[in-house]
Coordinates of C-alpha atoms in Angstrom, one line a residue:
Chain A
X1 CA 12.0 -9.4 4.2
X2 CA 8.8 -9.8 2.6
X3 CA 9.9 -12.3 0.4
X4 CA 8.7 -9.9 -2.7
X5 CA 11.7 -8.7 -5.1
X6 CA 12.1 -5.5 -7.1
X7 CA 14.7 -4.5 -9.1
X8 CA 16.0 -2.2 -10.1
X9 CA 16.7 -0.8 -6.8
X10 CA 17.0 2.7 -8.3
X11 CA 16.5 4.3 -11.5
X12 CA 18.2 7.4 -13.2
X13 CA 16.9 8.2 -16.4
X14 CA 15.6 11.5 -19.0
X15 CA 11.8 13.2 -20.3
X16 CA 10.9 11.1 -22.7
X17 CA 12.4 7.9 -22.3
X18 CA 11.3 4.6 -21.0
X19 CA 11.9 2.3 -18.9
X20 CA 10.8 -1.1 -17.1
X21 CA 10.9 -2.2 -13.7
X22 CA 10.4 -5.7 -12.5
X23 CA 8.8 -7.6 -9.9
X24 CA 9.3 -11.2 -8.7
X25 CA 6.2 -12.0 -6.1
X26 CA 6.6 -14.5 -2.9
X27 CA 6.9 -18.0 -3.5
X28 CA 2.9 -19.4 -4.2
X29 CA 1.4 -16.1 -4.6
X30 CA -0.9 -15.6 -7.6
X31 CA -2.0 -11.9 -7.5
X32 CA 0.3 -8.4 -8.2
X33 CA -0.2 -5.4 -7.6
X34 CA 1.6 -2.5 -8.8
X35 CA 1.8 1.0 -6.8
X36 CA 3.3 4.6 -7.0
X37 CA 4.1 6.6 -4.3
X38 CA 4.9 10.6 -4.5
X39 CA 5.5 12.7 -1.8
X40 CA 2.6 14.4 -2.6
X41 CA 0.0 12.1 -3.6
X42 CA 0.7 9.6 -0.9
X43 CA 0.3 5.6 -2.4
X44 CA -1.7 5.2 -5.8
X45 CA -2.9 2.0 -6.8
X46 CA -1.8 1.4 -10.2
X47 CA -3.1 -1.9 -11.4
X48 CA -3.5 -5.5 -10.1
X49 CA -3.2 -8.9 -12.2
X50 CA -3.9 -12.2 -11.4
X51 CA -2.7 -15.6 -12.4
X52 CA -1.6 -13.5 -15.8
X53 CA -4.9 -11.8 -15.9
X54 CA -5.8 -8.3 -15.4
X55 CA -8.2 -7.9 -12.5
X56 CA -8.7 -4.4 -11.4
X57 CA -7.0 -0.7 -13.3
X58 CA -6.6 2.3 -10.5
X59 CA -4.8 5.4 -11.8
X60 CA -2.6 4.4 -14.2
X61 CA -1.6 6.6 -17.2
X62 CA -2.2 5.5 -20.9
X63 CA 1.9 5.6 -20.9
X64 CA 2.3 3.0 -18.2
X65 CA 1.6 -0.7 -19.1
X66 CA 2.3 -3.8 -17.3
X67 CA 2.1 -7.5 -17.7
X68 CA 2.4 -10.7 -15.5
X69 CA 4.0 -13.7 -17.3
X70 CA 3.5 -17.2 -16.4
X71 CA 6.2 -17.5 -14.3
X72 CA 4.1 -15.1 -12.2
X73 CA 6.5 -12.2 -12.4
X74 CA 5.6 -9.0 -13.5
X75 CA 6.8 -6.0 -15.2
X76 CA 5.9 -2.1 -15.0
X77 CA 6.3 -0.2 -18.2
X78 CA 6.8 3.4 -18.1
X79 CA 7.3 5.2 -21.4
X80 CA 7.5 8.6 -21.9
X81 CA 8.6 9.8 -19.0
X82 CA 7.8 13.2 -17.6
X83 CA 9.0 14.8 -14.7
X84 CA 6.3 14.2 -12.5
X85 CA 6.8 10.2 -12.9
X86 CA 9.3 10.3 -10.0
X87 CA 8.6 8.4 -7.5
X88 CA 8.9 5.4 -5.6
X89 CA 7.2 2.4 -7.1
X90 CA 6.0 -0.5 -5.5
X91 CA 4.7 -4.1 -6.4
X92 CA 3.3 -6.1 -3.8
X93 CA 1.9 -9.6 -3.9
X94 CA -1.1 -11.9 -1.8
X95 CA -2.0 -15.7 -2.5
X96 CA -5.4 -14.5 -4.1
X97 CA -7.7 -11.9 -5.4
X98 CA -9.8 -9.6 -2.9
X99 CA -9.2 -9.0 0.8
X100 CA -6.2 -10.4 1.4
X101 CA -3.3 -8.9 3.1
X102 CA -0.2 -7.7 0.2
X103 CA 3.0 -8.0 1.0
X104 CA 5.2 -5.1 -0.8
X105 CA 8.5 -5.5 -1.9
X106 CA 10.9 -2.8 -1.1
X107 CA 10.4 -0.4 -4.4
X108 CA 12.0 0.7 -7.0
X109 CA 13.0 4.6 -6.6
X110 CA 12.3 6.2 -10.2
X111 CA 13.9 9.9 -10.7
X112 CA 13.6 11.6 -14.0
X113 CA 15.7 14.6 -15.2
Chain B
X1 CA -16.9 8.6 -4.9
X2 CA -14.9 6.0 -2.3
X3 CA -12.5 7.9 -0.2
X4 CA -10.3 7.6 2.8
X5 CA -8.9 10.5 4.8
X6 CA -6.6 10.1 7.4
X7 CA -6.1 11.8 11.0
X8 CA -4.1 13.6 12.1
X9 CA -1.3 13.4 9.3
X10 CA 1.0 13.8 12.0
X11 CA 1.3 12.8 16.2
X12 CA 4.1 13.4 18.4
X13 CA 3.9 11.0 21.5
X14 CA 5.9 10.5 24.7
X15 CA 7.1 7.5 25.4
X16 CA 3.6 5.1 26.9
X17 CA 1.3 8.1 26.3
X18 CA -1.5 5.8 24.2
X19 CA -3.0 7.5 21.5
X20 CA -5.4 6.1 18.5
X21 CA -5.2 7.3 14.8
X22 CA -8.6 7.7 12.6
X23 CA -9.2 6.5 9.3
X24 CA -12.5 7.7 8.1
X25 CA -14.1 5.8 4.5
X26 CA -17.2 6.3 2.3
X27 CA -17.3 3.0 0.1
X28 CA -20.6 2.2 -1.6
X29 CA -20.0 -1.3 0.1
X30 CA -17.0 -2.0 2.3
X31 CA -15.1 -5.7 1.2
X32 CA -12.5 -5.1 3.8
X33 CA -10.2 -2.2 5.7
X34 CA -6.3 -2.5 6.2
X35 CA -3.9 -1.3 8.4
X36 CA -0.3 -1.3 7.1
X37 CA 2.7 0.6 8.9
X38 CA 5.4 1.8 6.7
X39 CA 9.1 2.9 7.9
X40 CA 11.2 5.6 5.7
X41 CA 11.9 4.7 2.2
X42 CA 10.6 0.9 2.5
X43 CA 8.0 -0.7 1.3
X44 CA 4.2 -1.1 3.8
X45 CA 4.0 -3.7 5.9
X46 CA 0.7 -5.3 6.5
X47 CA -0.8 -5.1 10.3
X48 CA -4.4 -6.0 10.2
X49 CA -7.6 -6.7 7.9
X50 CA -10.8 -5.8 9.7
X51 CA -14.4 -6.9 7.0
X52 CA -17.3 -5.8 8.6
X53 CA -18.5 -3.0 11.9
X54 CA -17.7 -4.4 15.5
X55 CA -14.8 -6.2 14.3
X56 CA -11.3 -5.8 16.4
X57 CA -8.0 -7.3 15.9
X58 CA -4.6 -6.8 19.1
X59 CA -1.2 -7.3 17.5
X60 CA 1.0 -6.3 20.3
X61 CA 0.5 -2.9 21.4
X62 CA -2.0 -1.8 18.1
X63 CA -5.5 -2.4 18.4
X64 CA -7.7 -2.0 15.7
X65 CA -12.0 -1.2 15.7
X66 CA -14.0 -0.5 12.9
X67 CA -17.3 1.2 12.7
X68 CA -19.7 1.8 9.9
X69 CA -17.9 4.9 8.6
X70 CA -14.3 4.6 10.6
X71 CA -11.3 2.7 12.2
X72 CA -9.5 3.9 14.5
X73 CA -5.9 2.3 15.5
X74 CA -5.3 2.2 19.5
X75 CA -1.8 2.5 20.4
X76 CA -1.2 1.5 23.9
X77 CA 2.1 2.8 25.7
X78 CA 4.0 3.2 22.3
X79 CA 7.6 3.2 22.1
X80 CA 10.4 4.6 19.7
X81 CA 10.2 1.7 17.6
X82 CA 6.4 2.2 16.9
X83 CA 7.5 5.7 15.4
X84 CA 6.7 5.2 11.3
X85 CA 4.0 6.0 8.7
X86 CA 0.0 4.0 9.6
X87 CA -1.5 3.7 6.2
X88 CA -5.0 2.7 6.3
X89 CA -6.8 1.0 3.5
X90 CA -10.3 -0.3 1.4
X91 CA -11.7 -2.3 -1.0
X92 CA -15.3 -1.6 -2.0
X93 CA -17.6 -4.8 -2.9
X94 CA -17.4 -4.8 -6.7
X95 CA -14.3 -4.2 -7.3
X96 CA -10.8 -5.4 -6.9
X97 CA -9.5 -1.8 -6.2
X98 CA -7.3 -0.7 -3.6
X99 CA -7.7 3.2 -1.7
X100 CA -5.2 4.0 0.4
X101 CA -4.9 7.2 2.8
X102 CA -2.3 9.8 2.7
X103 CA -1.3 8.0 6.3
X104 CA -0.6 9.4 9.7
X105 CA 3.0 9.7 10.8
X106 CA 4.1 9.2 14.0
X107 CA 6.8 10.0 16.3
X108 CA 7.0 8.5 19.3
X109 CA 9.9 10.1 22.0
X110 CA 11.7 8.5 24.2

């Protein structure tokens, strides 16, 4: 247990519709990180906030958002949803910014129909 | 563009036949390189961080070396509960980015 929390577990949903999937990082950690991983594009870095501030933007669509509120935690917005938004998602969480090692919670499992 | 490719996507190993996986990078400056192993359907789980070329780090049977341009993870007389997914990692200097590799599975037979 890596001390990082994600829920929903899994998610069911339609095209078109949106949704929002939470994270709640280990106890002191500062930084977030939010990642998607398809069976075909392997793990995408998505986007990475600190201490309620944005620090870094990988491959994340105009239709996904995401915020980290002062208790830390931090939610993934997906709106929209297309087909090829299934996928696991991931948040993962380290004491700081930079090289530090993430510890990843165990994902939220996103299927669209 | 900063890259990471991964080899080979898949190994099959007996029981304590070693073995190392490559992780080849182009940065433009390299902040640090990771090492995470990931089991079906859970989330990665951090091994090592390595920062700059001659550095090693031994965490029971995994060693791994990183060069100017690659890191290779040693696996010494793996067994079955070595078998998963090795995702190797960077961060460029400049950025707080993460790029990861599609990851080498392996399978380790008893």
């Amino acid at each position: 247990d890596s001390g990082v929390t994600q829920t929903p577990k899994h998610l069911i949903t339609a095209t078109g519709q949106r949704v929002t999937l939470r994270c709640s990082p280990r106890s002191g950690d500062l930084s977030v990180y939010w990642y998607q991983q398809s069976l075909d594009q392997g793990l995408q870095f998505l986007i990475q906030y600190y201490n309620g501030e944005e620090r870094a933007k990988g491959n994340i669509l105009e239709r996904f958002s995401a915020q980290q509120f002062p208790d830390l935690h931090s939610e993934l917005n997906l709106s929209s949803l297309e087909l090829g938004d299934s996928a696991l998602y991931f948040c993962a969480s380290s004491v700081e910014v930079g090289s530090h090692e993430q510890f990843f919670g165990p994902g939220t499992r996103l299927t669209v129909l | 563009e900063d890259q990471v490719t991964q080899s080979p996507e898949a190994l099959r190993l007996q029981e304590g036949e070693s073995s190392s996986l490559n992780c080849s990078y182009t940065v433009s400056g390299l902040r640090g390189l990771f090492w995470y192993r990931q089991d079906p359907g859970k989330g990665p789980e951090f091994l090592f961080t390595l920062y700059s070329a001659g550095e090693e780090k031994e965490k029971e049977r995994l060693k791994a070396t990183l060069t100017k341009k690659e890191s290779f993870l040693h696996i010494t007389a793996p067994k079955p509960e070595d078998s998963a997914t090795y995702l190797c990692a960077v961060q460029a200097i400049g950025t707080y980015k993460y790029i990861f590799g599609t990851g080498t599975r392996l399978k380790v037979l008893a």
